[in-house]
Backbone as JSON, one array per atom type, in Angstrom:
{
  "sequence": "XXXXXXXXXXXXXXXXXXXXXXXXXXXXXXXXXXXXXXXXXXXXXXXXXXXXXXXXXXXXXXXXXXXXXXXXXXXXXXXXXXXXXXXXXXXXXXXXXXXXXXXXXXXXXXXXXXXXXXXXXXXXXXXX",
  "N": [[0.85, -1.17, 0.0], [0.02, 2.23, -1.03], [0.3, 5.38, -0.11], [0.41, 9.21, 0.0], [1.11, 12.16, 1.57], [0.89, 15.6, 1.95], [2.22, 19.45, 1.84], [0.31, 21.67, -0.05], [0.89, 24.62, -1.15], [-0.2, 26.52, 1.95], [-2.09, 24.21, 2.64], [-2.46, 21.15, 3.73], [-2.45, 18.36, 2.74], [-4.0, 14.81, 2.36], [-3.88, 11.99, 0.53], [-5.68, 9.04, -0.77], [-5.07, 5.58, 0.07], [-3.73, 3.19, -1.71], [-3.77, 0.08, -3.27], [-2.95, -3.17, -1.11], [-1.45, -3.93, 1.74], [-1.73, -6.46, 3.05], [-0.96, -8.37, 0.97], [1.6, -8.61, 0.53], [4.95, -9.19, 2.32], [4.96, -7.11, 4.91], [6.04, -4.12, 4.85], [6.8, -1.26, 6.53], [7.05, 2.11, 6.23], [7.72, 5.31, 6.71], [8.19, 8.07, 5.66], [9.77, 11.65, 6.03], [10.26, 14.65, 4.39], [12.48, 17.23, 4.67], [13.12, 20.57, 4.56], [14.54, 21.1, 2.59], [14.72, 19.05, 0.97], [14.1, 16.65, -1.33], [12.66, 14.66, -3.99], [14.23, 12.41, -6.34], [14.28, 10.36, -7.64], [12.57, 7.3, -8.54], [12.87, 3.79, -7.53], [11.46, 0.74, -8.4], [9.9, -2.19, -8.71], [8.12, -4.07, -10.99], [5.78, -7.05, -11.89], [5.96, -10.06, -10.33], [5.42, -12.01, -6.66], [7.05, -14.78, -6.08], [6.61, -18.28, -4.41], [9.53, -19.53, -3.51], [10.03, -21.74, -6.52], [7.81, -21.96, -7.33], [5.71, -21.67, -10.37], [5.8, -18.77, -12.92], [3.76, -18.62, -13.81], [1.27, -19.47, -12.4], [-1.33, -19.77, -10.81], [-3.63, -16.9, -9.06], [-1.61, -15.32, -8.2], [-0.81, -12.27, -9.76], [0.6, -10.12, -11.59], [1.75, -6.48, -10.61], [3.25, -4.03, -8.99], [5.62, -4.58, -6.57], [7.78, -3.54, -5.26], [8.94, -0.71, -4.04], [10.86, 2.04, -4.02], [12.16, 5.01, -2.43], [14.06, 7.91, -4.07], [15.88, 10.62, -2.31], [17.36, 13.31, -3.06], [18.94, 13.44, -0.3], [18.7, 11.03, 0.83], [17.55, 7.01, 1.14], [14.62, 5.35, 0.75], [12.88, 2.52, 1.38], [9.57, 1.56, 0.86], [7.93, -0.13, -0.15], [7.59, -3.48, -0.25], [10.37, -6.45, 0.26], [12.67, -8.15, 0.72], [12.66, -11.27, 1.41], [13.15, -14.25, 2.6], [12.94, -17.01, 0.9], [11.09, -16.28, -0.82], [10.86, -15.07, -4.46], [11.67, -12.45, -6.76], [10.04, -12.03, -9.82], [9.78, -10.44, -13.01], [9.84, -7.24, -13.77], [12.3, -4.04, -13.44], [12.52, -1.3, -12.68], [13.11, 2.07, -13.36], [12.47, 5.23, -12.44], [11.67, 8.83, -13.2], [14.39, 11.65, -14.29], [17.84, 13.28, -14.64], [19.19, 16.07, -12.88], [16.28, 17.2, -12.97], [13.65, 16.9, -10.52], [11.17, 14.82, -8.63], [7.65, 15.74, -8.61], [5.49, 14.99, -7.86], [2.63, 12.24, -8.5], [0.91, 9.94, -10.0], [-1.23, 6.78, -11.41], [-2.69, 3.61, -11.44], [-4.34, 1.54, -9.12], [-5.83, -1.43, -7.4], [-8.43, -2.86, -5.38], [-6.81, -5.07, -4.49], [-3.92, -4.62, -5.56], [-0.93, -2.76, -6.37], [-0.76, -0.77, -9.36], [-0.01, 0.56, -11.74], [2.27, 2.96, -12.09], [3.23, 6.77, -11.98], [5.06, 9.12, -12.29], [5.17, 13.11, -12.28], [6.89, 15.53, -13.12], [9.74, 18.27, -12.25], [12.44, 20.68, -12.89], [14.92, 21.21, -11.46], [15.41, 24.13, -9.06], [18.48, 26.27, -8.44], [18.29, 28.43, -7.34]],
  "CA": [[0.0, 0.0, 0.0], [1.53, 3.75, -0.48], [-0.33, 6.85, 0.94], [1.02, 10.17, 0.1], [0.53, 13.16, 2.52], [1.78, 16.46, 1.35], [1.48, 20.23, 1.78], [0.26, 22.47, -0.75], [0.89, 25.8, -0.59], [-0.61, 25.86, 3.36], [-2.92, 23.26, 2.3], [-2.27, 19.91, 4.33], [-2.85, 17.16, 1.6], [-3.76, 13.31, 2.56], [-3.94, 11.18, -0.39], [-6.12, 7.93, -0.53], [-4.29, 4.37, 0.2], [-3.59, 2.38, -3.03], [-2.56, -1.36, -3.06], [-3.06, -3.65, -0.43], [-0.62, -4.57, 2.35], [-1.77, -7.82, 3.14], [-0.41, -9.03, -0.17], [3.24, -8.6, 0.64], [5.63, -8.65, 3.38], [4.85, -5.55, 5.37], [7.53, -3.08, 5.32], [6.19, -0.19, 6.59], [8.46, 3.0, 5.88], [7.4, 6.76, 6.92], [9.29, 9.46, 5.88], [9.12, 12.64, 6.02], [11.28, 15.49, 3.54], [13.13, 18.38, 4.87], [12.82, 21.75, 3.38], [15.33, 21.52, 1.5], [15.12, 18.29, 0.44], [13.33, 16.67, -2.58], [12.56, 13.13, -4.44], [14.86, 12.65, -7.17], [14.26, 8.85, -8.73], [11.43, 5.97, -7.81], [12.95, 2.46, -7.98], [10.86, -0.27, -8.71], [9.91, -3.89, -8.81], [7.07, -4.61, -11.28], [5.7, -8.28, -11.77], [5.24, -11.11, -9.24], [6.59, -11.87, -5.92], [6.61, -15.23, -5.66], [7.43, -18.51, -3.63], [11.1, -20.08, -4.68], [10.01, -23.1, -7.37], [6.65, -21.55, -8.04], [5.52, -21.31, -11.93], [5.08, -17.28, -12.82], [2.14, -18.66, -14.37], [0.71, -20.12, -10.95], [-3.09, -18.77, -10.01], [-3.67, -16.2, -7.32], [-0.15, -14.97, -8.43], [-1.09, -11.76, -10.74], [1.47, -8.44, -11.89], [1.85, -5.75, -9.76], [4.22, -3.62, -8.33], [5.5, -5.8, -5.41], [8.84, -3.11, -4.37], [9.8, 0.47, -4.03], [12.04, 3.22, -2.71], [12.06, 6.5, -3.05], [15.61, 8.25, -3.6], [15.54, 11.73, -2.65], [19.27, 14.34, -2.19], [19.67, 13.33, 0.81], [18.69, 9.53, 1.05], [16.61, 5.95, 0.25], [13.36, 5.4, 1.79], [12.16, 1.96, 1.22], [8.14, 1.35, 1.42], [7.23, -1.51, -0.26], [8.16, -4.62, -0.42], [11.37, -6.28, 1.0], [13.29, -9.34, 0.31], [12.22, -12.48, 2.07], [13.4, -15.74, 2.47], [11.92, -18.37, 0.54], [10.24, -15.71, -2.03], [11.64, -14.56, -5.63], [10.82, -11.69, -7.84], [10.11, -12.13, -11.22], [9.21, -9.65, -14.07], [11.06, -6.23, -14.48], [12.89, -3.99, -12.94], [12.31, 0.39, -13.47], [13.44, 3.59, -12.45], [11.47, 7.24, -12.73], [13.0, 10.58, -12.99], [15.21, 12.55, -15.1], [18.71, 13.62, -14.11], [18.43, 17.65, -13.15], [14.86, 17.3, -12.4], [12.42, 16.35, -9.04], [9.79, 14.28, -8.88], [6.8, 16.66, -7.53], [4.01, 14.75, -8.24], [2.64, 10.86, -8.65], [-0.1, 9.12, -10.87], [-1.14, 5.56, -10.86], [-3.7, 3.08, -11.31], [-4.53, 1.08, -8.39], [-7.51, -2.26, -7.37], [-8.2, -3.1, -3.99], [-5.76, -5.99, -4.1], [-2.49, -3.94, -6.1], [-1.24, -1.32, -7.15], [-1.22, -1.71, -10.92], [0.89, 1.36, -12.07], [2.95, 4.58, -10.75], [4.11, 7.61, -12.7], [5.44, 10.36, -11.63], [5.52, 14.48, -12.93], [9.15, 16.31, -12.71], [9.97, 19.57, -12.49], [13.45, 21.16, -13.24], [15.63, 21.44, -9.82], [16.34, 25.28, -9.38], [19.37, 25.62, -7.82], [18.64, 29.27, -7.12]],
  "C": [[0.89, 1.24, 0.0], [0.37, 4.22, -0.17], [0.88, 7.66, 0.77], [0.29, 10.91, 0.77], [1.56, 14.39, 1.92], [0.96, 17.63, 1.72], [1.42, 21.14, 0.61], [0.25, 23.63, -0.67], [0.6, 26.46, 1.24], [-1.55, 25.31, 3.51], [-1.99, 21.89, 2.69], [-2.98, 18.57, 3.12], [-3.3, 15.76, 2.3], [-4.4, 12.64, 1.61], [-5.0, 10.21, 0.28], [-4.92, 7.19, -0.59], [-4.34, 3.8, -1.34], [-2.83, 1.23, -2.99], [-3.66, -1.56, -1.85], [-1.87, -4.42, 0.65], [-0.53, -6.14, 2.69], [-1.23, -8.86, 2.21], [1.0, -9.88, -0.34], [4.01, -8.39, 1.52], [5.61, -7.7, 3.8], [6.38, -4.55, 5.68], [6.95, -1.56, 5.09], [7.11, 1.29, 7.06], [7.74, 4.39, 5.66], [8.1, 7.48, 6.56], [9.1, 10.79, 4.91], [10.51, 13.66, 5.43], [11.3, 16.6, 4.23], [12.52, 18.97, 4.22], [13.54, 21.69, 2.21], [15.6, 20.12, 0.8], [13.94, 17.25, -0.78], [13.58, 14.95, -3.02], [13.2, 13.27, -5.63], [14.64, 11.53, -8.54], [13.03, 8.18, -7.53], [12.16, 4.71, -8.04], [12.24, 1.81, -7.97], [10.94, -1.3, -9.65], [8.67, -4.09, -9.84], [6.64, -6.05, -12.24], [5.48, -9.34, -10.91], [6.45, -10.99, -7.9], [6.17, -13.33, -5.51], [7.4, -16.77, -4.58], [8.12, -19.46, -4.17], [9.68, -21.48, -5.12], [8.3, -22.94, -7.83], [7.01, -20.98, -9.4], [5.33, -19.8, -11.68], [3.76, -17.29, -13.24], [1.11, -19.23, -13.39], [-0.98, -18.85, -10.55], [-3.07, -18.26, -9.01], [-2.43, -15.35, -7.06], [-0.51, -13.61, -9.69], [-0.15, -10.3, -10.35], [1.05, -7.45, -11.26], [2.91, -4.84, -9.62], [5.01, -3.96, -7.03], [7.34, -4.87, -4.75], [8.79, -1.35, -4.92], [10.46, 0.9, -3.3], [12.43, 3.8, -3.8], [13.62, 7.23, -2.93], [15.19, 9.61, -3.35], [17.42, 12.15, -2.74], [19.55, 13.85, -1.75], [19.5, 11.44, 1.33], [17.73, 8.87, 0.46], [15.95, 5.6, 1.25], [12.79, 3.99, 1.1], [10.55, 2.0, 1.72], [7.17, 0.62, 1.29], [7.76, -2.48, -0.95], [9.33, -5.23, 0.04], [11.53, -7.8, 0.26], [12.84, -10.68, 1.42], [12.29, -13.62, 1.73], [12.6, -16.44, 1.82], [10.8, -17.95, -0.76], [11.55, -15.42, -3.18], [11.03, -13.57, -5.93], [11.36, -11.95, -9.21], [9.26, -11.27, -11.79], [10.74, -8.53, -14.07], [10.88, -5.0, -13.46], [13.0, -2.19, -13.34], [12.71, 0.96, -12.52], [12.81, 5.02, -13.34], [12.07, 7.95, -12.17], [13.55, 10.68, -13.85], [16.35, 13.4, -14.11], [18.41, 15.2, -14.14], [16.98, 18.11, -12.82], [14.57, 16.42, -11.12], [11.4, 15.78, -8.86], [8.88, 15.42, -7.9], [5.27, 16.49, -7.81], [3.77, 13.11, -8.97], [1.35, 10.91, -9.29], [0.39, 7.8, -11.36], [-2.32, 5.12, -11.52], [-3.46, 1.95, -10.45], [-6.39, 0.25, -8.39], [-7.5, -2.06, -5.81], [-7.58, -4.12, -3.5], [-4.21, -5.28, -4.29], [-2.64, -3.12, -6.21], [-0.46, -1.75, -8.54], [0.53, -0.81, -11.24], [1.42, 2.19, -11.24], [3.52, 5.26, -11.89], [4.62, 8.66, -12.03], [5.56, 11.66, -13.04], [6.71, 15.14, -12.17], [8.83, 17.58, -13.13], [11.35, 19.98, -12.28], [13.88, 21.95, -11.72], [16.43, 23.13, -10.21], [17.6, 25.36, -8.4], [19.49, 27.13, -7.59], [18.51, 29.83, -5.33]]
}
């Protein structure tokens, strides 16, 4: 599951939930950005997560996003998904962002089991 919270101008934001935790090893990862500090790249996992010697074609087993972490300046914020004994991931393997630019803004499609997609909007890091 992610949940963004953010402020807008002095507008307190709280996103809806998207995904489902129950799905996937809980790794539950808060964090909260400085002033001065900013999201730079998304890593992600998308495809299955499943258990060692299982088919990818196995029922009850369906594509997803099953890992992230968020890089910002100043550090890596895992928030979903984690490595666990006795599981694999299979499918593929992305990163979002543009060198020079910030992520400052997410879009998605999400069920009430996954979350399906994730994009992100960038904006050009001033450096004034």
């Amino acid at each position: 599951m992610v949940k963004f919270k953010y402020v807008n101008g002095t507008e307190f934001v709280s996103g809806d939930a998207h995904g489902n935790i129950s799905r996937l090893p809980l790794v539950k990862e808060k964090f909260v950005l400085s002033n001065d500090e900013y999201i730079t790249s998304v890593h992600g996992h998308y495809g299955k997560k499943l258990p060692v010697g299982h088919s990818p074609n196995s029922h009850g087993f369906s594509d997803s996003i099953t890992m992230l972490k968020f890089e910002t300046n100043k550090a890596t914020y895992q928030v979903l998904g984690a490595e666990t004994n006795g599981y694999e991931y299979v499918g593929t393997s992305f990163v979002l962002g543009e060198i020079g630019y910030k992520i400052v803004g997410f879009h998605g499609k999400s069920s009430t089991l996954d979350l399906g997609q994730i994009g992100v909007y960038v904006s050009p890091i001033n450096n004034a």
